[in-house]
PDB file of C-alpha atoms in Angstrom:
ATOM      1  CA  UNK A  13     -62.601-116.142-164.523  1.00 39.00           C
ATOM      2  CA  UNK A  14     -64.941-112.976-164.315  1.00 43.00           C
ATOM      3  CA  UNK A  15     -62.583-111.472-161.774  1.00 50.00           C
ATOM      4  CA  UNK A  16     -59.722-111.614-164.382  1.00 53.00           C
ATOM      5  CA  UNK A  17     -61.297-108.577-165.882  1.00 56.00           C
ATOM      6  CA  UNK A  18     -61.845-106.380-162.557  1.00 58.00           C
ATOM      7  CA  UNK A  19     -59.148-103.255-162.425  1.00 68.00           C
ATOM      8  CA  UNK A  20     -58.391-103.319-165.570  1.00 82.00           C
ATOM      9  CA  UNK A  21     -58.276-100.808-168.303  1.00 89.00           C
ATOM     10  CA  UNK A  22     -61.490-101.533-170.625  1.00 91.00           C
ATOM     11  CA  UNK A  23     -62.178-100.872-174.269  1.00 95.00           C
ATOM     12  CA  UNK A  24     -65.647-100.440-175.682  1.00 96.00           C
ATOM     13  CA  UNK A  25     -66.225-100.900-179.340  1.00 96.00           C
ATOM     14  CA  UNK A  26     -69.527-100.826-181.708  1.00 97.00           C
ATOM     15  CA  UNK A  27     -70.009-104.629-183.322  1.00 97.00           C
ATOM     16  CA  UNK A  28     -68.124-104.245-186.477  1.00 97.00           C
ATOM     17  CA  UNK A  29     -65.877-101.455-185.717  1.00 97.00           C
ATOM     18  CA  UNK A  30     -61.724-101.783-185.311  1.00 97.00           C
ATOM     19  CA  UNK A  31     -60.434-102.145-182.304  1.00 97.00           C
ATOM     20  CA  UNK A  32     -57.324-101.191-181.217  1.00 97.00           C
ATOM     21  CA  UNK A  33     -54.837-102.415-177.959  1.00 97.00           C
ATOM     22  CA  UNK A  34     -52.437-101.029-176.712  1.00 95.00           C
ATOM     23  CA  UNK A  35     -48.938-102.519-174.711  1.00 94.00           C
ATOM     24  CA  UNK A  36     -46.163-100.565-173.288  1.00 93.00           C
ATOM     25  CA  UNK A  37     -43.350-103.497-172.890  1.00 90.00           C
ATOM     26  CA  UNK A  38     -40.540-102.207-170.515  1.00 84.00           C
ATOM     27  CA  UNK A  39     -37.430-104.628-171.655  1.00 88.00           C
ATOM     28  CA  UNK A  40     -35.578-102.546-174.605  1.00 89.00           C
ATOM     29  CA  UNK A  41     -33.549-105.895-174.512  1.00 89.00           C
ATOM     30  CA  UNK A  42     -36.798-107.955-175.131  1.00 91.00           C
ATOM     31  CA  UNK A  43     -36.935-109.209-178.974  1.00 90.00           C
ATOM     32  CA  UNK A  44     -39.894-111.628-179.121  1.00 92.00           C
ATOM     33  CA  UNK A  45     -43.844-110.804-178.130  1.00 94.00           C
ATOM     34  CA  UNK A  46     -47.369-111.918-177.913  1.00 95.00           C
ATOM     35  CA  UNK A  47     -50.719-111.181-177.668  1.00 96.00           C
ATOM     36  CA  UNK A  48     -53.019-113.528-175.665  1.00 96.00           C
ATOM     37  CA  UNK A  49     -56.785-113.599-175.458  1.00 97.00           C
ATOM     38  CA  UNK A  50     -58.377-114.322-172.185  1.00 95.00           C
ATOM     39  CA  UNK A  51     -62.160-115.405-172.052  1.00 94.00           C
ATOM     40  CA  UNK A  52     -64.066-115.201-168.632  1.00 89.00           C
ATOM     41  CA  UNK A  53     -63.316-118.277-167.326  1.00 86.00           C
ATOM     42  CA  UNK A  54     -61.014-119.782-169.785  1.00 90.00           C
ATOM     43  CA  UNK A  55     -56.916-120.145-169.527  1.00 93.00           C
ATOM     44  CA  UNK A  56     -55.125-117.495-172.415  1.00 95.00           C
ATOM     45  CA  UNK A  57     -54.878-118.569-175.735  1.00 94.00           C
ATOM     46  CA  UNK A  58     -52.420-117.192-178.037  1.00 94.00           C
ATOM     47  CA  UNK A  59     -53.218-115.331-180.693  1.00 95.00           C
ATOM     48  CA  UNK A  60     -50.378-113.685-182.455  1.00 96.00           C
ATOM     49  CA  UNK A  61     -46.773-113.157-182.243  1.00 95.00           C
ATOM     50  CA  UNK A  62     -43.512-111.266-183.638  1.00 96.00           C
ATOM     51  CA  UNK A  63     -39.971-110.915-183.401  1.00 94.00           C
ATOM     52  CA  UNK A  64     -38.152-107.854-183.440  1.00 93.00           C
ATOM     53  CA  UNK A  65     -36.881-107.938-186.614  1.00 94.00           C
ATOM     54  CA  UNK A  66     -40.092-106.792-187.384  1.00 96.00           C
ATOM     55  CA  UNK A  67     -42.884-103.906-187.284  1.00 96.00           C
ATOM     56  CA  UNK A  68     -45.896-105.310-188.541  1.00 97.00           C
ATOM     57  CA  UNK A  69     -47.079-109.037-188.942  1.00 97.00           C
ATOM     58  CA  UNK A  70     -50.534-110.302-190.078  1.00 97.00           C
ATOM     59  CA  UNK A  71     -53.480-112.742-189.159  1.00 94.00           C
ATOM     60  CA  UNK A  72     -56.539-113.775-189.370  1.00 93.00           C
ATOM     61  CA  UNK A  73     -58.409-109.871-188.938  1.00 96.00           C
ATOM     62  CA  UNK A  74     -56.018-109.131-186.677  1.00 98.00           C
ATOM     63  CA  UNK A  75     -52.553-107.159-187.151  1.00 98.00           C
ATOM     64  CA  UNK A  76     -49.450-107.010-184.284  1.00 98.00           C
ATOM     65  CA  UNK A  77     -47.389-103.277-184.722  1.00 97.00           C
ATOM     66  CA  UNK A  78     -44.271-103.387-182.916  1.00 97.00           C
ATOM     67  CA  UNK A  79     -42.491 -99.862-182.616  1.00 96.00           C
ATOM     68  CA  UNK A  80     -39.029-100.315-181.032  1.00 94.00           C
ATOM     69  CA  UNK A  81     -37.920 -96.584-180.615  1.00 93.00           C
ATOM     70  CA  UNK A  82     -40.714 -95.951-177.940  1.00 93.00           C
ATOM     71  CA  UNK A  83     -41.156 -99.780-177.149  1.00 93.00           C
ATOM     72  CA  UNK A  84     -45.163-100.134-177.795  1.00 94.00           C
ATOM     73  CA  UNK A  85     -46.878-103.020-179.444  1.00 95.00           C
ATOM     74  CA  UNK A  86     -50.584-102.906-180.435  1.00 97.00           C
ATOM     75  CA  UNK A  87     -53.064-105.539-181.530  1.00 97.00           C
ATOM     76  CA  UNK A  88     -55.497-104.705-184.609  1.00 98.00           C
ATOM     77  CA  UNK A  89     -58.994-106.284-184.746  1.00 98.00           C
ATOM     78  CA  UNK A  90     -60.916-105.902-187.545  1.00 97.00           C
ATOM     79  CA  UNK A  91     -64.322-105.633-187.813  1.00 97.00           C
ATOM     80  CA  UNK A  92     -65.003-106.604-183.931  1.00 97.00           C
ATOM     81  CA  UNK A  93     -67.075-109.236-183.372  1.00 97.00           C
ATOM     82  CA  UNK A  94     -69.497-110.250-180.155  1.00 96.00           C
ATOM     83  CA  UNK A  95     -66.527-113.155-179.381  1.00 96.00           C
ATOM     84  CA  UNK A  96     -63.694-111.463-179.381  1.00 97.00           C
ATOM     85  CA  UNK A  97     -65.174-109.683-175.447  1.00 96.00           C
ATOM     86  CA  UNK A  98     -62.224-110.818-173.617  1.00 96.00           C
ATOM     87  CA  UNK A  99     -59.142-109.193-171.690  1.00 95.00           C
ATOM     88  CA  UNK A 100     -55.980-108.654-174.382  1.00 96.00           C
ATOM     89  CA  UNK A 101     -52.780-109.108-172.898  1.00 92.00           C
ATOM     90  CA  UNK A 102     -48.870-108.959-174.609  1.00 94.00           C
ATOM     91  CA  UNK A 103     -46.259-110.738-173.177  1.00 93.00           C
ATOM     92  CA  UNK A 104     -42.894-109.712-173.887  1.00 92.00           C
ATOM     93  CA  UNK A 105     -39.478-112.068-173.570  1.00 89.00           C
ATOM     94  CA  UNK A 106     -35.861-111.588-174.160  1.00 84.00           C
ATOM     95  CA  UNK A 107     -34.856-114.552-175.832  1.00 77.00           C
ATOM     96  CA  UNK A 108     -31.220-113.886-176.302  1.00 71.00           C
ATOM     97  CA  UNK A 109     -30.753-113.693-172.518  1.00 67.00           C
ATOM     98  CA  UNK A 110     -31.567-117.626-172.475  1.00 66.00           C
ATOM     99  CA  UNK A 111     -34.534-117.125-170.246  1.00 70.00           C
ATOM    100  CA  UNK A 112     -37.460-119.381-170.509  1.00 75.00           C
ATOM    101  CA  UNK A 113     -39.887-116.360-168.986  1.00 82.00           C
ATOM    102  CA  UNK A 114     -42.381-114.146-170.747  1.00 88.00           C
ATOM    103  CA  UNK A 115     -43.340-111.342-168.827  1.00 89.00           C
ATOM    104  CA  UNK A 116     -46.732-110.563-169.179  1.00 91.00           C
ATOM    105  CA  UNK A 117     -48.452-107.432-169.039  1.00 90.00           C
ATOM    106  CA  UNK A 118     -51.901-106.412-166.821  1.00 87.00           C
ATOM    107  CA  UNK A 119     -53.829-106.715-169.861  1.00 92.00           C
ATOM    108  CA  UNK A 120     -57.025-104.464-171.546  1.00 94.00           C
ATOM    109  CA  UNK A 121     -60.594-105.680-171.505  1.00 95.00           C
ATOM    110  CA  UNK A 122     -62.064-105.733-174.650  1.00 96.00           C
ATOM    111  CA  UNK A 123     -66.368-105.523-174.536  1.00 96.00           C
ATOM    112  CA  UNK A 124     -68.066-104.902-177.693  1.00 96.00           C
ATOM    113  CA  UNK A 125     -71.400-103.324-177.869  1.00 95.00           C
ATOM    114  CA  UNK A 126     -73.742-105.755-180.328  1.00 91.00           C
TER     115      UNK A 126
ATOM    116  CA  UNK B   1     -53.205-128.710-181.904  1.00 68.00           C
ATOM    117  CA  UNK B   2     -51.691-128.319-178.426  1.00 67.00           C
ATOM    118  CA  UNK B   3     -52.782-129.605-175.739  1.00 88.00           C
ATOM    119  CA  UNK B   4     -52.826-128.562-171.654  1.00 95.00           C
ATOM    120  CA  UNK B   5     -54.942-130.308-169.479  1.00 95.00           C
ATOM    121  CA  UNK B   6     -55.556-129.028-166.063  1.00 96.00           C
ATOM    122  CA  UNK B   7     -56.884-131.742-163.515  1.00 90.00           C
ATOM    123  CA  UNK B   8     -59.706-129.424-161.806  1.00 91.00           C
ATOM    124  CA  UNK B   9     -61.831-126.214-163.058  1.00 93.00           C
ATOM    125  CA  UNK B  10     -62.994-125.622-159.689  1.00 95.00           C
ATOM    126  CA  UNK B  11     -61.364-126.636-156.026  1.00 96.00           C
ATOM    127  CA  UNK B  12     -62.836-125.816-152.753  1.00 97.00           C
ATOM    128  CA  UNK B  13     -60.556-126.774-150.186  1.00 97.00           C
ATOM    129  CA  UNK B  14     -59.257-125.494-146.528  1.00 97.00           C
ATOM    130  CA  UNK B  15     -57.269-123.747-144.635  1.00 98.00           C
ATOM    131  CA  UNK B  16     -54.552-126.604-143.520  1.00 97.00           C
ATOM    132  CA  UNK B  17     -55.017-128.839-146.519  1.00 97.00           C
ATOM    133  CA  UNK B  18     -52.485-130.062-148.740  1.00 97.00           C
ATOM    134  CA  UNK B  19     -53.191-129.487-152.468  1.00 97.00           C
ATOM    135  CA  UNK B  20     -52.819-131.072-155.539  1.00 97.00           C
ATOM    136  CA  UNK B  21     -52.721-129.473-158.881  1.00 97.00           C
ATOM    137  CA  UNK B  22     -51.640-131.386-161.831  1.00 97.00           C
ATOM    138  CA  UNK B  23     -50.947-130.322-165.408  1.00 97.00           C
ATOM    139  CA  UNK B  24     -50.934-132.849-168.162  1.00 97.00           C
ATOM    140  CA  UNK B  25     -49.540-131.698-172.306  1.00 95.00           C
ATOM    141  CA  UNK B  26     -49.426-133.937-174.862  1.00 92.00           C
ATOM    142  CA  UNK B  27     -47.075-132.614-177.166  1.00 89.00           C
ATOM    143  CA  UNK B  28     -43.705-133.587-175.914  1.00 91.00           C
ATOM    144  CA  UNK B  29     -42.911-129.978-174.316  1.00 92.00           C
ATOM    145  CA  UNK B  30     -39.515-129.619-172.217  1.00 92.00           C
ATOM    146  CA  UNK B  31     -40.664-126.652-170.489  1.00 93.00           C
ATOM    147  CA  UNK B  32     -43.711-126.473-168.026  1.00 95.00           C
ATOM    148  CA  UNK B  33     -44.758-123.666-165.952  1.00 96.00           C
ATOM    149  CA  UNK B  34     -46.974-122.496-162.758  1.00 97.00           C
ATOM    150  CA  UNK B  35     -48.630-119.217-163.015  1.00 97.00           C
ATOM    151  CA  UNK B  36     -51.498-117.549-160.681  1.00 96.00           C
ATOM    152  CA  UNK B  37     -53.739-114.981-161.891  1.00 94.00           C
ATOM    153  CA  UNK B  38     -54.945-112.740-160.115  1.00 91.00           C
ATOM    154  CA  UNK B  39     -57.319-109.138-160.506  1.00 85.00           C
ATOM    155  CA  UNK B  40     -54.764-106.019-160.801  1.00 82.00           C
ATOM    156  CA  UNK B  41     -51.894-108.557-160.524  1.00 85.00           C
ATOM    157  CA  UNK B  42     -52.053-110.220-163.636  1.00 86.00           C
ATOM    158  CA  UNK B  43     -49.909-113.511-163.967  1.00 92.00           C
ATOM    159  CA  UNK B  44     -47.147-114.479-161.902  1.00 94.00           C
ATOM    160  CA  UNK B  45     -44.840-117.373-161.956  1.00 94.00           C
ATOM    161  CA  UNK B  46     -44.569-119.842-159.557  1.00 97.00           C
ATOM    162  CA  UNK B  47     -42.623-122.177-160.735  1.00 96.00           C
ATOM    163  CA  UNK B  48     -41.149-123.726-163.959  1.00 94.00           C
ATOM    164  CA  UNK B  49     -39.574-126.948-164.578  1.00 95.00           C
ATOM    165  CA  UNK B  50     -37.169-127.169-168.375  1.00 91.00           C
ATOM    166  CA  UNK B  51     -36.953-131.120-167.679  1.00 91.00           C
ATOM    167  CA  UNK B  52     -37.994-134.376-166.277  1.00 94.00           C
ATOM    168  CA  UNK B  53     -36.860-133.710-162.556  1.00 93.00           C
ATOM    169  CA  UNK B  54     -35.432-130.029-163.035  1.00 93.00           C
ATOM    170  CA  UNK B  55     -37.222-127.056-161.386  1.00 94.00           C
ATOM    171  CA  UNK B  56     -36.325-123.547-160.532  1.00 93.00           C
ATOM    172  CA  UNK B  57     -38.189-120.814-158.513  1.00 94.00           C
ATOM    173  CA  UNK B  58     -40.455-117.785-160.499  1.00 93.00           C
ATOM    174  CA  UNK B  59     -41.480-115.054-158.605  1.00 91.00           C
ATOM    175  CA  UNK B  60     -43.652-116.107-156.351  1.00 95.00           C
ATOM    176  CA  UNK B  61     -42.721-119.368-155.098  1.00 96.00           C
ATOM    177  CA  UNK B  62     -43.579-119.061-151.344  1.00 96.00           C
ATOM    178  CA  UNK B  63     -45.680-121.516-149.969  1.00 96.00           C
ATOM    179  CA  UNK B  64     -45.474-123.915-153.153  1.00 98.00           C
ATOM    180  CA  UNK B  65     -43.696-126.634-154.343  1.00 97.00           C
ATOM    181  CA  UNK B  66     -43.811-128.653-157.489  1.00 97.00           C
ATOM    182  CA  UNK B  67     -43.305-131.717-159.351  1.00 97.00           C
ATOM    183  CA  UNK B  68     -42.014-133.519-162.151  1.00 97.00           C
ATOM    184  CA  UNK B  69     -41.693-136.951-162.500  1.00 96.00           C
ATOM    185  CA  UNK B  70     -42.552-137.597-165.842  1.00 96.00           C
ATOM    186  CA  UNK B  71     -41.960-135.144-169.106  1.00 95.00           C
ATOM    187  CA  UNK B  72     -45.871-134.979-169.743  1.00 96.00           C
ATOM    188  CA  UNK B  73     -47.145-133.979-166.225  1.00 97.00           C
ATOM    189  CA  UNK B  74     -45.816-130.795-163.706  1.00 98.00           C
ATOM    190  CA  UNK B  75     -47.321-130.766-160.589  1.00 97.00           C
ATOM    191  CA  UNK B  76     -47.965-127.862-158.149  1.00 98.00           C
ATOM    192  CA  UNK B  77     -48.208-128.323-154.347  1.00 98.00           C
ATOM    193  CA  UNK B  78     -49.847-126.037-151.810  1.00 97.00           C
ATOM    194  CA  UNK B  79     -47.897-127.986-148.377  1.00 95.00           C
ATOM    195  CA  UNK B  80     -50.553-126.317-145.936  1.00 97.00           C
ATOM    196  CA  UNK B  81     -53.129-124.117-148.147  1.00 97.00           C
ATOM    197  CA  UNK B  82     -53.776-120.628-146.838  1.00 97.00           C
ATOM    198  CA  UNK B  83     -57.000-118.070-147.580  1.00 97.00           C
ATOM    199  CA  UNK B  84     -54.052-116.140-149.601  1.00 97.00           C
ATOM    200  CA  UNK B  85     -53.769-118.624-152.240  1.00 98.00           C
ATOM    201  CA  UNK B  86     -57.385-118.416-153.378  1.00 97.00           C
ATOM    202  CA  UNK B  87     -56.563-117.760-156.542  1.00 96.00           C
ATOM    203  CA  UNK B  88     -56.869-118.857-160.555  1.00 96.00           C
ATOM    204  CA  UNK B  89     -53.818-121.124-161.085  1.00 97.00           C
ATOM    205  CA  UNK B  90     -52.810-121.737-164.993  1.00 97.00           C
ATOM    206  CA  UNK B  91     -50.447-124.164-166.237  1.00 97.00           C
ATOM    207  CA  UNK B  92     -48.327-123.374-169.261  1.00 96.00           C
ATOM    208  CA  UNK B  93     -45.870-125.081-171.453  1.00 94.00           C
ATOM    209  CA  UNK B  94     -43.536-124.789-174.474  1.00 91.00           C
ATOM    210  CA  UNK B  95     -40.909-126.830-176.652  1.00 86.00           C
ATOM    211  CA  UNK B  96     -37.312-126.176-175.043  1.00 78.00           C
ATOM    212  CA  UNK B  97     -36.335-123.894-178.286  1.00 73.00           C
ATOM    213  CA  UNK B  98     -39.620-122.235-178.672  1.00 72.00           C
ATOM    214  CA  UNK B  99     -40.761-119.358-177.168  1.00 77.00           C
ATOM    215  CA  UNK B 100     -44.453-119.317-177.111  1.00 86.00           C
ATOM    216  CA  UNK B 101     -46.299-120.767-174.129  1.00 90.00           C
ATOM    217  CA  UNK B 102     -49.822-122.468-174.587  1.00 92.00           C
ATOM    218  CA  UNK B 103     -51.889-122.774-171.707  1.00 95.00           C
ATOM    219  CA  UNK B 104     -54.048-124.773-169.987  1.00 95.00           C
ATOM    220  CA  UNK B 105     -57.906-124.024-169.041  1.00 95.00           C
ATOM    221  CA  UNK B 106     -56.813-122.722-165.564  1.00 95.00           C
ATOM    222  CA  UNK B 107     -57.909-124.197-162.097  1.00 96.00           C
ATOM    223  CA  UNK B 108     -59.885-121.973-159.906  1.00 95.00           C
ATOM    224  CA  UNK B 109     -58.685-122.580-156.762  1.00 97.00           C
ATOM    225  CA  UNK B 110     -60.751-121.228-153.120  1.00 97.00           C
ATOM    226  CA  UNK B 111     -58.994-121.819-149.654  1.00 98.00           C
ATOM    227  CA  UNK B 112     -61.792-121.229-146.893  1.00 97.00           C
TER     228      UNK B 112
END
């Protein structure tokens, strides 16, 4: 699980502090993603999602932005917390093309500084 | 809550062996899927399976095959395990008109 987190891009944040992650998706076609969470160790666990009919959609402190014209998605955390260290990845799918796949993206690693 | 069992954390096994990974989800998915994970690769598809019996190829399905007798459980097989398919192996799954996939705890696999 550790080596998940090798080669990947990494984001430090201060313990209460927003965090920020960013996804480039590369499917203009694509209409439905996700964010996953990935704890050393663990298997990804989903955390939010939207659809393209929209730009913004809310949880529990965290926030999914989806801008279409330059096809980026970012997840918002608020007020980081020691548990949410993990690697952040978005999946993207194109669900009109009746394809069961996501494709997922290399993912950021999240550590925040207690 | 969903559910996706994974029948090993850990596996140690060798070069030559055949390997058995099973999945188990109790929520009456259609879809199953076989993914490895690994550093500056992220997650690849094996295999995925849309019903009892049906299977088609992912990406990577070289050196794999899978199966699915029963709607619950999707297997994956490593014939003749190699030192290339050490690896962390998750198992995913999703209602047939749903699009989210939950996944399973992941099986660390090590070929020697």
């Amino acid at each position: 699980g550790e080596s998940v987190g090798l080669h990947l891009p990494t984001l430090s944040v201060q313990e209460g502090d927003n965090s920020i992650i960013n996804c480039a998706y590369s499917n203009s076609a694509s209409d439905y993603f996700i964010w996953y969470k990935q704890e050393s160790g663990k298997g990804p666990q989903f955390i939010i999602d939207i659809r393209s009919n929209m730009d913004k959609r809310q949880g529990q402190r965290v926030t999914v932005l989806l801008n279409k014209t330059v096809k980026h998605l970012s997840l918002q955390i608020a007020a980081t917390q020691p548990g949410d260290s993990a690697v952040y990845f978005c999946a993207e799918k194109n669900s009109g093309a009746g394809s069961y796949q996501l494709t997922f993206g290399k993912g950021t690693k999240l550590s925040v500084i207690p | 809550d969903v559910k996706v069992t994974q029948s090993s954390r850990y596996l140690v096994k060798r070069t030559g062996e055949k390997v058995f990974l099973e999945c188990v989800q109790d929520m009456d998915h259609e879809n199953m899927f076989w993914y490895r994970q690994d550093p500056g690769l992220g997650l690849r598809l094996i295999y995925f399976s849309y019903d009892v019996k049906m299977k088609e190829k992912g990406d990577i399905p070289e050196g794999y095959s899978v199966s699915r007798e029963k709607k619950e459980r999707f297997s994956l097989i490593l014939e003749s395990a190699s030192t290339n398919q050490t690896s962390m192996y998750l198992c995913a799954s999703t209602p047939r008109t749903y699009d989210t996939q939950y996944f399973g705890p992941g099986t660390r696999l090590t070929v020697l």
